[in-house]
Amino acid sequence: SDGIVISEAKAHTPLVYVNPSFEQITGYTGAEVLGRNCSFLQGVEKNQPELEKLRHAIKQGTDCTVVLRNYRKNGSLFWNELRLSPVENDRGEITHYIGVQTDITQRKAAEEQLFHQAYHDALTGLPNRALLMERLREASIKSKGQPDYLFSLLFIDLDRFKLVNDSLGHAVGDMLLIVIALRLEACLSPGDTLARLGGDHFVILSENITTPDDAAALAESINRQLQPPFCLQGHELFITASIGIALSGSDCSRPADLLRDADIAMYRAKQAGKGRHAVFDTAMRDRAVALLHLENDLRRAVYELENGISQPFFLLYQPIISLATGTLGGFEALVRWQHPERGLISPTEFIPVAEESGLIVPLGKWILQEACRQLHHWQCQNPNFSSLTCSVNLSGKQFLQPDLLETIDSILAETGLNPDNLKLEITESILMENTEAAIATLSQLRQRHIRLGLDDFGTGYSSLSYLHQFPCDTLKIDRSFVKSLGSDPTHQKIVRAIITLAHALDMDVTAEGIETTSQLEQLSALGCELAQGYFFSPPLSAIAATSLISSSQPSCPYRPRSCS
Ligand code: C2E
Ligand code: MG
Ligand code: MG
């Protein structure tokens, strides 16, 4: 099946023989080609790199194998793997060349396809991580050689893409990724590389961007491109992207580091809200490293807690006062972490890390157990405090655990606490993001007579149209409103409106963060039922809370379910 050609080793090296396979491969008959130099097969491509090798071998009188782009008589391209050997006469002079030609077009196509597959994303056809890293390496090398050569990386993460995938299915999710890839491509300049790293992560490597301002302009143009809705299978979808930007510069040593920096900046952009961008700076990396340490330490602490090795966490209890009677209504349990080196760590620092890492699930379970156990213990010790409640904060992750209800049931059964003494505090944003599922869970908690409180009310983005669907017992006015009650008349109006709204929806109101008499008086006058804050008491240790209960007036008699 190989073509065979023989040329004479004299001026123009004319062909003197071709075999039938040559005729078949090239489409030329012997009569058409004999006497011609074989180079006509290259068409106009006389500068192929492999030709240099061929000419050199001919000059040296040695064998060689080259791969050439050749053209058939009908003009179509074929890849010719040519092995050429000189033939000598008995005096050692080269008289002829014999060439064996293999048509490797199919092999080449398969190789190219393999190469494409190895370096491209199957869904969008865009370069993949491997190709991006390759290009990034090239750019890094170039920038080391030329100090004024600059480039940048944009790490693009779609906001709430998971929601699309989960609600409309992966087929729609895939389609969306494809059309987003097209819109992103429309933002590119020549020479830019747009890659998809998998999931909803895209990266642009751009040599046309050299200042943070250029990068910010590109980021903004990307979000502008994404602004018009995507219409897929009858759904109208709005998508924004969070974009992290890393610029090449003095300290970007390895390509992988630059990608990581862009990723860190993206994370920062996402935290600042959706549809934003952030340019990496080294403080972000320090923060990311500190967070990583915190997460590791937290992991160890939760492990030690679960395995009874140590007790790194404890609860404080902040009294909640009933304003009508001035008596102790209950407590809010607030977790603390006793870090072996850093000392006491605030929940505002470690709860978000626990959320992110999933550690909140076992930790939150322990908090719930501990708070229920403690309250039941107090009730057993003080039989007159039947209506004392304990409020426990539930994080979003915890609230969305499929086995939340089972966990709560078993904790109530274990500790013997009455469900109506337990109050769960959830923030409005958790409910707003998962409305349907949230309503279902809230209703089931309601059926068990567990009380529900909406925490930090006024700080999230509530949709009032949903509010009446959430079966909650209490609204907790965020302390930021309470704080500015005296100074800012608009806040007084807002607080009044919140209290009116809560009462209209059959909820009572707890004001948190009360620090002054004036705040207390205003809230009392506005009809707020419950109050919590340093004015009454800071969060107390279990021991201090125990003595507070013993010295307090009970609100009503107590009939415990089971006291051991
Ligand atoms: P939160 O649920 O809104 O808790 C009220 C926070 O306000 C507590 O801070 C409390 O110490 C503080 N506070 C109470 N009275 C006053 C006051 O008069 N003035 C001021 N400035 N602050 C006051 P803490 O204990 O640092 O907790 C902060 C947040 O951490 C909580 O906000 C809650 O979102 C979260 N958190 C605390 N414990 C837990 C927990 O066990 N589980 C979960 N998931 N989150 C928790
Ligand atoms: Mg709370
Ligand atoms: Mg709160």
Coordinates of C-alpha atoms and ligand atoms in Angstrom, one line a residue:
S1 CA 0.0 0.0 0.0
D2 CA 3.0 2.4 0.3
G3 CA 3.9 4.5 -2.6
I4 CA 7.4 4.0 -4.1
V5 CA 9.3 6.6 -6.1
I6 CA 12.7 6.5 -7.6
S7 CA 14.5 9.6 -8.7
E8 CA 17.8 10.1 -10.5
A9 CA 20.5 11.9 -8.6
K10 CA 21.3 14.5 -11.2
A11 CA 20.1 18.1 -11.7
H12 CA 16.4 18.5 -10.8
T13 CA 16.4 14.9 -9.5
P14 CA 13.7 13.7 -12.0
L15 CA 11.4 10.9 -11.1
V16 CA 12.2 7.8 -13.1
Y17 CA 9.8 5.4 -11.5
V18 CA 6.5 5.4 -9.4
N19 CA 4.6 2.3 -8.4
P20 CA 0.8 1.9 -8.7
S21 CA 0.2 2.7 -5.0
F22 CA 1.8 6.1 -5.6
E23 CA -0.7 6.7 -8.4
Q24 CA -3.5 5.6 -6.1
I25 CA -2.4 7.9 -3.2
T26 CA -1.7 11.0 -5.3
G27 CA -4.2 10.6 -8.1
Y28 CA -1.4 11.3 -10.7
T29 CA -0.5 8.7 -13.3
G30 CA 3.1 7.7 -13.9
A31 CA 3.1 9.4 -17.3
E32 CA 2.1 12.7 -15.7
V33 CA 4.9 12.7 -13.1
L34 CA 7.9 11.0 -14.6
G35 CA 10.7 13.4 -15.4
R36 CA 9.4 15.9 -12.8
N37 CA 11.0 16.7 -9.4
C38 CA 8.9 15.2 -6.6
S39 CA 8.6 18.5 -4.8
F40 CA 5.5 19.4 -6.9
L41 CA 3.6 17.3 -4.4
Q42 CA 4.1 20.1 -1.8
G43 CA 2.1 22.6 -3.8
V44 CA 2.8 26.1 -2.5
E45 CA 4.0 24.9 0.9
K46 CA 7.7 25.1 0.1
N47 CA 8.7 26.2 3.6
Q48 CA 7.7 23.2 5.6
P49 CA 10.1 22.7 8.6
E50 CA 10.7 19.0 7.7
L51 CA 12.0 20.0 4.2
E52 CA 15.1 21.4 5.8
K53 CA 15.8 17.9 7.3
L54 CA 15.2 16.3 3.9
R55 CA 17.6 18.7 2.1
H56 CA 20.3 18.2 4.7
A57 CA 20.1 14.4 4.4
I58 CA 20.4 14.6 0.6
K59 CA 23.4 16.9 1.0
Q60 CA 25.0 14.4 3.4
G61 CA 24.0 11.4 1.4
T62 CA 22.2 9.8 4.3
D63 CA 18.8 8.1 4.9
C64 CA 16.0 10.2 6.4
T65 CA 12.4 10.0 7.4
V66 CA 10.3 13.1 7.2
V67 CA 6.6 14.0 7.4
L68 CA 5.4 16.3 4.7
R69 CA 2.2 18.1 3.9
N70 CA 1.5 16.9 0.3
Y71 CA -1.3 17.5 -2.1
R72 CA -3.2 15.1 -4.3
K73 CA -4.0 15.9 -7.9
N74 CA -7.5 16.9 -6.8
G75 CA -5.9 19.5 -4.5
S76 CA -6.7 17.7 -1.2
L77 CA -4.1 17.5 1.5
F78 CA -2.5 14.3 2.6
W79 CA 0.2 13.7 5.2
N80 CA 3.1 11.9 3.6
E81 CA 5.6 10.0 5.8
L82 CA 8.5 9.8 3.5
R83 CA 11.6 7.5 4.0
L84 CA 14.3 8.5 1.5
S85 CA 17.4 6.5 0.9
P86 CA 20.3 7.2 -1.6
V87 CA 21.3 4.3 -3.9
E88 CA 25.0 4.0 -4.8
N89 CA 26.7 2.4 -7.8
D90 CA 29.6 0.0 -7.3
R91 CA 32.0 3.0 -7.3
G92 CA 30.2 4.4 -4.2
E93 CA 28.6 7.3 -6.2
I94 CA 25.0 8.2 -5.5
T95 CA 23.0 7.6 -8.6
H96 CA 19.4 7.4 -7.4
Y97 CA 17.1 8.1 -4.5
I98 CA 14.4 5.6 -3.4
G99 CA 11.5 7.1 -1.5
V100 CA 8.8 5.1 0.3
Q101 CA 5.7 7.1 1.0
T102 CA 3.1 6.3 3.6
D103 CA -0.2 8.2 3.6
I104 CA -0.6 8.9 7.3
T105 CA -3.5 11.3 6.9
Q106 CA -5.8 9.2 9.1
R107 CA -3.2 8.7 11.8
K108 CA -2.6 12.5 11.8
A109 CA -6.3 13.2 12.1
A110 CA -6.6 10.8 15.0
E111 CA -3.5 12.3 16.7
E112 CA -5.0 15.8 16.2
Q113 CA -8.3 14.6 17.7
L114 CA -6.5 13.1 20.6
F115 CA -4.5 16.3 21.1
H116 CA -7.7 18.3 20.9
Q117 CA -9.4 16.1 23.4
A118 CA -6.5 16.2 25.8
Y119 CA -6.4 20.0 25.7
H120 CA -10.0 21.0 25.3
D121 CA -13.2 20.8 27.3
A122 CA -15.7 18.4 25.7
L123 CA -18.8 20.5 26.5
T124 CA -17.8 23.9 25.3
G125 CA -14.8 23.1 23.0
L126 CA -12.8 25.7 24.9
P127 CA -9.2 25.1 26.0
N128 CA -9.1 23.1 29.3
R129 CA -7.0 23.4 32.4
A130 CA -4.0 21.6 30.8
L131 CA -3.9 23.9 27.8
L132 CA -4.4 27.0 30.0
M133 CA -1.5 25.9 32.2
E134 CA 0.6 25.3 29.1
R135 CA -0.1 28.9 27.8
L136 CA 0.4 30.3 31.3
R137 CA 3.8 28.6 31.5
E138 CA 4.7 30.1 28.2
A139 CA 3.6 33.5 29.3
S140 CA 5.5 33.2 32.6
I141 CA 8.7 32.3 30.8
K142 CA 8.2 35.2 28.4
S143 CA 7.7 37.6 31.2
K144 CA 10.9 36.5 33.0
G145 CA 12.8 37.2 29.8
Q146 CA 11.1 40.5 29.1
P147 CA 10.4 42.5 32.3
D148 CA 8.0 44.8 30.5
Y149 CA 5.9 41.9 29.2
L150 CA 2.7 41.7 31.4
F151 CA -0.3 39.6 31.4
S152 CA -3.3 38.8 33.6
L153 CA -5.6 36.1 34.6
L154 CA -9.3 36.5 35.2
F155 CA -10.9 33.7 37.2
I156 CA -14.7 33.7 36.5
D157 CA -17.2 31.9 38.7
L158 CA -20.9 32.0 37.8
D159 CA -23.1 33.1 40.7
R160 CA -25.8 30.6 41.8
F161 CA -25.1 28.3 38.9
K162 CA -25.7 25.4 41.2
L163 CA -29.2 26.6 41.6
V164 CA -29.9 26.4 37.8
N165 CA -28.4 22.9 37.8
D166 CA -30.4 21.7 40.8
S167 CA -33.7 23.2 39.7
L168 CA -33.7 22.9 35.9
G169 CA -31.5 19.9 35.5
H170 CA -28.1 19.2 34.2
A171 CA -29.1 19.4 30.5
V172 CA -30.2 23.0 30.9
G173 CA -27.1 23.6 33.0
D174 CA -24.9 22.3 30.2
M175 CA -26.7 24.4 27.6
L176 CA -26.2 27.5 29.8
L177 CA -22.5 26.8 30.0
I178 CA -22.2 26.6 26.3
V179 CA -24.0 29.9 25.6
I180 CA -22.1 31.6 28.4
A181 CA -18.9 30.4 26.8
L182 CA -20.0 32.1 23.6
R183 CA -20.7 35.3 25.4
L184 CA -17.4 35.2 27.2
E185 CA -15.7 34.6 23.8
A186 CA -17.2 37.8 22.6
C187 CA -15.3 39.8 25.3
L188 CA -11.9 38.5 24.1
S189 CA -9.2 40.4 22.3
P190 CA -6.9 38.6 19.8
G191 CA -4.3 36.5 21.6
D192 CA -6.5 36.0 24.7
T193 CA -7.1 32.4 25.9
L194 CA -10.5 31.5 27.3
A195 CA -10.5 28.2 29.2
R196 CA -13.1 26.2 31.1
L197 CA -11.6 24.6 34.2
G198 CA -14.7 22.5 34.8
G199 CA -18.0 23.2 36.5
D200 CA -18.9 26.9 36.2
H201 CA -15.3 28.0 36.3
F202 CA -13.8 29.9 33.4
V203 CA -10.4 31.6 33.1
I204 CA -9.2 34.2 30.7
L205 CA -5.5 34.6 30.1
S206 CA -5.0 38.0 28.6
E207 CA -1.8 39.6 27.3
N208 CA -3.8 42.7 26.4
I209 CA -4.3 43.7 30.0
T210 CA -1.5 45.2 31.9
T211 CA -3.0 47.4 34.6
P212 CA -5.7 46.7 37.2
D213 CA -7.8 49.3 35.4
D214 CA -7.7 47.3 32.1
A215 CA -8.6 44.2 34.0
A216 CA -11.5 45.8 35.8
A217 CA -12.7 47.1 32.4
L218 CA -12.7 43.6 31.0
A219 CA -14.4 42.2 34.1
E220 CA -17.1 44.8 33.8
S221 CA -17.6 44.1 30.1
I222 CA -18.0 40.4 31.0
N223 CA -20.8 41.2 33.4
R224 CA -22.4 43.5 30.8
Q225 CA -22.2 40.7 28.3
L226 CA -23.9 38.3 30.7
Q227 CA -26.7 40.9 31.6
P228 CA -29.3 40.1 28.9
P229 CA -31.3 37.0 30.0
F230 CA -30.5 33.6 28.7
C231 CA -33.6 31.9 27.2
L232 CA -33.3 28.1 27.4
Q233 CA -36.2 25.7 27.0
G234 CA -38.7 28.3 27.9
H235 CA -36.8 29.5 31.0
E236 CA -35.5 33.0 31.2
L237 CA -32.3 32.9 33.3
F238 CA -30.3 35.8 34.7
I239 CA -26.6 35.1 35.4
T240 CA -23.9 37.2 37.0
A241 CA -20.3 36.2 37.5
S242 CA -17.8 36.9 40.3
I243 CA -14.4 37.6 38.9
G244 CA -11.0 37.4 40.5
I245 CA -8.1 39.1 38.8
A246 CA -4.4 38.4 39.2
L247 CA -1.8 40.4 37.3
S248 CA 1.7 39.1 36.4
G249 CA 4.3 40.9 38.3
S250 CA 7.4 40.6 40.4
D251 CA 6.4 38.0 42.9
C252 CA 4.3 35.7 40.7
S253 CA 6.7 32.8 40.6
R254 CA 4.8 29.8 39.3
P255 CA 1.8 29.7 37.0
A256 CA -0.1 27.6 39.4
D257 CA 0.4 30.3 42.0
L258 CA -1.0 33.0 39.8
L259 CA -4.1 30.9 39.1
R260 CA -4.5 30.3 42.8
D261 CA -4.2 34.1 43.4
A262 CA -6.9 34.8 40.9
D263 CA -9.1 32.1 42.6
I264 CA -8.5 33.8 46.0
A265 CA -9.5 37.2 44.5
M266 CA -12.6 35.6 42.9
Y267 CA -13.6 34.3 46.3
R268 CA -13.2 37.8 47.8
A269 CA -15.3 39.2 45.0
K270 CA -18.0 36.6 45.7
Q271 CA -18.0 37.4 49.4
A272 CA -18.5 41.1 48.6
G273 CA -21.7 40.2 46.7
K274 CA -22.6 38.8 43.4
G275 CA -21.6 40.1 40.0
R276 CA -18.4 41.8 41.2
H277 CA -14.7 41.6 40.6
A278 CA -11.7 42.0 42.8
V279 CA -8.0 42.4 42.1
F280 CA -5.7 40.1 44.0
D281 CA -3.3 41.6 46.6
T282 CA -1.0 39.8 49.0
A283 CA -3.1 40.6 52.0
M284 CA -5.8 38.3 50.4
R285 CA -3.3 35.5 50.3
D286 CA -2.4 36.0 53.9
R287 CA -6.0 35.9 54.8
A288 CA -6.6 32.8 52.8
V289 CA -3.7 31.1 54.5
A290 CA -5.0 32.2 57.9
L291 CA -8.4 30.8 57.0
L292 CA -6.9 27.6 56.0
H293 CA -5.2 27.3 59.4
L294 CA -8.4 28.2 61.1
E295 CA -10.2 25.5 59.2
N296 CA -7.6 22.9 60.0
D297 CA -7.7 23.8 63.7
L298 CA -11.4 23.7 63.7
R299 CA -11.4 20.3 62.0
R300 CA -9.2 19.0 64.8
A301 CA -11.3 20.6 67.5
V302 CA -14.5 19.0 66.1
Y303 CA -12.7 15.7 65.8
E304 CA -11.6 15.9 69.4
L305 CA -15.1 16.9 70.5
E306 CA -16.8 14.0 68.6
N307 CA -14.3 11.5 70.0
G308 CA -14.4 12.7 73.5
I309 CA -10.7 13.6 73.5
S310 CA -11.3 17.2 74.6
Q311 CA -14.0 19.9 75.1
P312 CA -12.8 22.7 72.9
F313 CA -16.3 24.3 72.7
F314 CA -18.6 25.6 75.4
L315 CA -21.9 27.6 75.4
L316 CA -22.7 30.9 77.0
Y317 CA -26.2 31.8 77.8
Q318 CA -27.5 35.3 77.3
P319 CA -30.7 36.1 79.2
I320 CA -33.8 37.2 77.3
I321 CA -36.2 39.3 79.3
S322 CA -40.0 39.5 79.0
L323 CA -40.7 43.2 79.0
A324 CA -44.3 42.8 80.1
T325 CA -43.4 41.2 83.4
G326 CA -39.7 42.1 83.7
T327 CA -39.0 38.4 84.3
L328 CA -36.5 36.0 82.8
G329 CA -38.1 34.5 79.7
G330 CA -35.2 32.4 78.5
F331 CA -31.7 32.3 77.1
E332 CA -29.9 32.4 73.8
A333 CA -27.2 29.8 73.6
L334 CA -24.0 31.3 72.1
V335 CA -21.1 29.0 71.3
R336 CA -17.4 29.8 72.1
W337 CA -14.3 28.0 71.0
Q338 CA -11.4 27.7 73.3
H339 CA -8.4 27.5 70.9
P340 CA -5.3 25.9 72.4
E341 CA -3.0 28.7 71.2
R342 CA -5.2 31.6 70.3
G343 CA -7.5 31.5 73.3
L344 CA -11.1 32.3 73.0
I345 CA -12.4 32.7 69.4
S346 CA -15.6 34.4 68.6
P347 CA -18.4 32.6 66.6
T348 CA -18.4 35.5 64.1
E349 CA -14.9 34.3 63.1
F350 CA -15.3 30.5 63.1
I351 CA -19.0 29.9 62.4
P352 CA -18.6 31.0 58.7
V353 CA -15.6 28.7 58.4
A354 CA -17.6 25.9 60.0
E355 CA -20.4 26.6 57.5
E356 CA -18.1 26.6 54.5
S357 CA -16.3 23.4 55.5
G358 CA -19.4 21.5 56.6
L359 CA -18.1 21.2 60.1
I360 CA -21.1 23.1 61.3
V361 CA -23.2 19.9 61.0
P362 CA -21.5 17.9 63.8
L363 CA -20.7 21.1 65.7
G364 CA -24.2 22.4 65.4
K365 CA -25.6 19.0 66.6
W366 CA -23.4 19.2 69.7
I367 CA -24.6 22.8 70.4
L368 CA -28.2 21.7 70.1
Q369 CA -27.6 18.7 72.4
E370 CA -25.7 20.8 74.9
A371 CA -28.3 23.6 75.0
C372 CA -31.2 21.1 75.4
R373 CA -29.4 19.2 78.0
Q374 CA -28.6 22.3 80.0
L375 CA -32.1 23.8 79.8
H376 CA -33.7 20.5 80.9
H377 CA -31.2 20.3 83.8
W378 CA -32.2 23.8 84.9
Q379 CA -35.8 23.0 84.7
C380 CA -35.3 19.9 86.8
Q381 CA -33.4 22.0 89.4
N382 CA -35.9 24.8 89.3
P383 CA -39.3 23.3 89.0
N384 CA -41.0 26.7 88.7
F385 CA -39.4 27.6 85.4
S386 CA -41.6 25.7 83.1
S387 CA -41.8 28.3 80.3
L388 CA -38.1 29.1 80.2
T389 CA -36.9 28.8 76.6
C390 CA -33.5 28.3 75.1
S391 CA -32.8 29.8 71.7
V392 CA -30.3 28.0 69.5
N393 CA -28.9 29.4 66.4
L394 CA -29.1 27.2 63.3
S395 CA -26.8 27.9 60.4
G396 CA -28.0 27.6 56.8
K397 CA -26.1 24.4 56.1
Q398 CA -27.5 22.9 59.2
F399 CA -31.0 24.0 58.4
L400 CA -30.8 22.3 55.0
Q401 CA -29.6 19.0 56.3
P402 CA -32.0 16.3 55.1
D403 CA -31.9 14.6 58.5
L404 CA -32.4 17.8 60.5
L405 CA -35.8 16.7 61.9
E406 CA -34.6 13.3 62.9
T407 CA -31.6 14.8 64.6
I408 CA -33.8 17.2 66.6
D409 CA -36.2 14.5 67.5
S410 CA -33.5 12.3 68.8
I411 CA -31.9 15.1 70.8
L412 CA -35.3 16.0 72.4
A413 CA -35.9 12.4 73.2
E414 CA -32.4 11.9 74.7
T415 CA -32.5 15.1 76.8
G416 CA -36.1 14.9 77.8
L417 CA -36.7 18.6 76.9
N418 CA -40.2 19.7 75.9
P419 CA -40.2 20.8 72.3
D420 CA -42.0 24.1 73.1
N421 CA -39.0 25.1 75.3
L422 CA -36.7 25.0 72.3
K423 CA -36.5 28.0 70.0
L424 CA -34.5 27.8 66.8
E425 CA -33.1 31.0 65.3
I426 CA -32.6 31.2 61.6
T427 CA -31.7 34.1 59.5
E428 CA -34.0 35.4 56.8
S429 CA -31.4 34.9 54.0
I430 CA -31.5 31.1 54.6
L431 CA -35.2 31.2 54.1
M432 CA -35.1 33.5 51.1
E433 CA -32.6 31.3 49.2
N434 CA -34.5 28.1 49.7
T435 CA -38.1 29.2 50.1
E436 CA -40.0 26.0 49.2
A437 CA -37.8 23.6 51.2
A438 CA -37.6 26.1 54.0
I439 CA -41.4 26.4 54.4
A440 CA -41.7 22.6 54.4
T441 CA -39.1 22.3 57.2
L442 CA -40.5 25.1 59.2
S443 CA -43.9 23.6 59.1
Q444 CA -42.6 20.2 60.3
L445 CA -40.8 22.0 63.2
R446 CA -44.0 23.8 64.0
Q447 CA -46.0 20.6 64.1
R448 CA -43.6 19.5 66.9
H449 CA -44.3 22.7 68.8
I450 CA -40.7 23.8 68.4
R451 CA -40.6 27.6 68.3
L452 CA -39.0 29.5 65.5
G453 CA -37.3 32.9 65.5
L454 CA -36.1 35.0 62.5
D455 CA -32.7 36.3 63.5
D456 CA -31.0 39.5 62.5
F457 CA -34.2 40.7 60.9
G458 CA -33.8 43.7 58.7
T459 CA -30.2 43.0 57.6
G460 CA -30.9 40.5 54.9
Y461 CA -33.0 40.8 51.8
S462 CA -36.4 39.8 52.8
S463 CA -39.2 39.5 50.4
L464 CA -42.3 40.6 52.4
S465 CA -44.5 38.6 50.1
Y466 CA -42.8 35.5 51.5
L467 CA -42.7 36.5 55.1
H468 CA -46.3 35.5 55.9
Q469 CA -45.6 32.1 54.5
F470 CA -42.9 31.3 57.0
P471 CA -44.5 29.9 60.1
C472 CA -42.3 31.8 62.6
D473 CA -43.1 32.8 66.2
T474 CA -40.6 35.6 66.7
L475 CA -38.9 38.3 64.8
K476 CA -35.5 39.4 66.2
I477 CA -34.8 43.0 65.3
D478 CA -31.1 43.2 64.5
R479 CA -29.0 45.1 67.0
S480 CA -27.9 47.6 64.3
F481 CA -31.4 49.1 64.4
V482 CA -31.5 49.1 68.2
K483 CA -28.1 50.7 68.4
S484 CA -29.1 53.8 66.3
L485 CA -32.6 54.1 67.9
G486 CA -31.8 57.3 69.7
S487 CA -29.6 58.9 67.1
D488 CA -31.4 58.1 63.8
P489 CA -35.1 58.9 63.5
T490 CA -35.4 56.8 60.4
H491 CA -34.3 53.7 62.3
Q492 CA -37.0 54.4 64.9
K493 CA -39.5 54.4 62.1
I494 CA -38.1 51.1 60.7
V495 CA -38.2 49.5 64.2
R496 CA -41.8 50.7 64.6
A497 CA -42.7 49.2 61.1
I498 CA -41.0 45.9 61.9
I499 CA -42.9 45.6 65.2
T500 CA -46.2 46.4 63.5
L501 CA -45.4 44.0 60.7
A502 CA -44.5 41.2 63.2
H503 CA -47.7 41.7 65.2
A504 CA -49.8 41.8 62.0
L505 CA -48.3 38.4 61.1
D506 CA -49.0 37.0 64.7
M507 CA -45.3 37.0 65.7
D508 CA -43.8 38.5 68.8
V509 CA -40.7 40.6 68.7
T510 CA -37.3 40.3 70.4
A511 CA -35.0 43.2 70.3
E512 CA -31.3 42.3 70.5
G513 CA -28.4 44.4 71.6
I514 CA -30.2 46.6 74.0
E515 CA -27.5 48.6 75.9
T516 CA -29.2 51.7 77.3
T517 CA -32.3 52.6 79.2
S518 CA -33.4 54.9 76.4
Q519 CA -33.3 52.0 73.9
L520 CA -35.3 49.9 76.4
E521 CA -37.9 52.5 76.9
Q522 CA -38.5 53.2 73.3
L523 CA -38.7 49.5 72.5
S524 CA -41.1 48.9 75.3
A525 CA -43.3 51.8 74.2
L526 CA -43.3 50.4 70.6
G527 CA -44.8 47.1 72.0
C528 CA -41.7 44.9 71.8
E529 CA -42.2 41.7 73.9
L530 CA -38.8 40.4 74.6
A531 CA -35.4 42.0 75.1
Q532 CA -31.8 40.9 75.1
G533 CA -28.6 42.9 75.5
Y534 CA -25.8 44.0 77.7
F535 CA -28.2 46.3 79.5
F536 CA -29.6 43.2 81.2
S537 CA -26.7 40.9 81.0
P538 CA -23.9 39.8 78.7
P539 CA -23.8 36.2 77.7
L540 CA -23.2 34.1 80.9
S541 CA -21.4 30.9 81.6
A542 CA -23.6 28.0 82.5
I543 CA -22.7 28.4 86.2
A544 CA -23.5 32.2 86.2
A545 CA -26.8 31.5 84.4
T546 CA -27.6 28.8 87.0
S547 CA -27.3 31.4 89.8
L548 CA -29.3 33.9 87.8
I549 CA -32.1 31.4 87.6
S550 CA -32.0 30.6 91.3
S551 CA -32.3 34.3 92.2
S552 CA -35.0 35.1 89.6
Q553 CA -38.7 35.2 89.9
P554 CA -40.3 32.2 88.2
S555 CA -42.9 33.1 85.6
C556 CA -45.1 30.1 86.0
P557 CA -45.1 26.7 87.6
Y558 CA -43.2 23.9 86.1
R559 CA -44.2 20.3 85.3
P560 CA -41.2 18.5 83.8
R561 CA -41.7 15.7 81.3
S562 CA -39.1 13.5 82.9
C563 CA -36.4 14.4 85.4
S564 CA -33.8 11.9 86.3
Ligands
C2E1 P1 -26.7 36.4 67.0 O1 -27.5 35.1 66.9 O2 -27.5 37.6 66.4 O3 -26.3 36.6 68.5 C1 -26.3 37.8 69.1 C2 -24.9 38.4 69.3 O4 -25.0 39.7 69.8 C3 -24.0 37.6 70.2 O5 -22.7 37.7 69.7 C4 -24.1 38.4 71.5 O6 -23.1 38.3 72.4 C5 -24.2 39.8 70.9 N1 -24.8 40.7 71.8 C6 -25.7 40.5 72.8 N2 -26.1 41.6 73.4 C7 -25.4 42.6 72.9 C8 -25.3 44.0 73.1 O7 -26.0 44.6 74.0 N3 -24.5 44.7 72.4 C9 -23.7 44.2 71.4 N4 -22.9 44.9 70.7 N5 -23.7 42.8 71.1 C10 -24.6 42.1 71.9 P2 -21.8 36.4 69.6 O8 -22.0 35.5 70.7 O9 -20.5 36.9 69.3 O10 -22.4 35.7 68.3 C11 -22.4 36.3 67.1 C12 -23.1 35.5 66.1 O11 -22.5 34.3 65.9 C13 -24.5 35.2 66.5 O12 -25.3 36.3 66.2 C14 -24.8 34.0 65.6 O13 -25.1 34.4 64.3 C15 -23.5 33.3 65.6 N6 -23.5 32.3 66.6 C16 -23.3 32.3 67.9 N7 -23.4 31.1 68.5 C17 -23.8 30.3 67.5 C18 -24.2 28.9 67.5 O14 -24.2 28.2 68.5 N8 -24.6 28.4 66.3 C19 -24.6 29.1 65.1 N9 -24.9 28.5 64.0 N10 -24.3 30.4 65.1 C20 -23.9 31.0 66.3
MG2 MG -29.2 34.5 67.3
MG3 MG -29.1 38.3 65.9

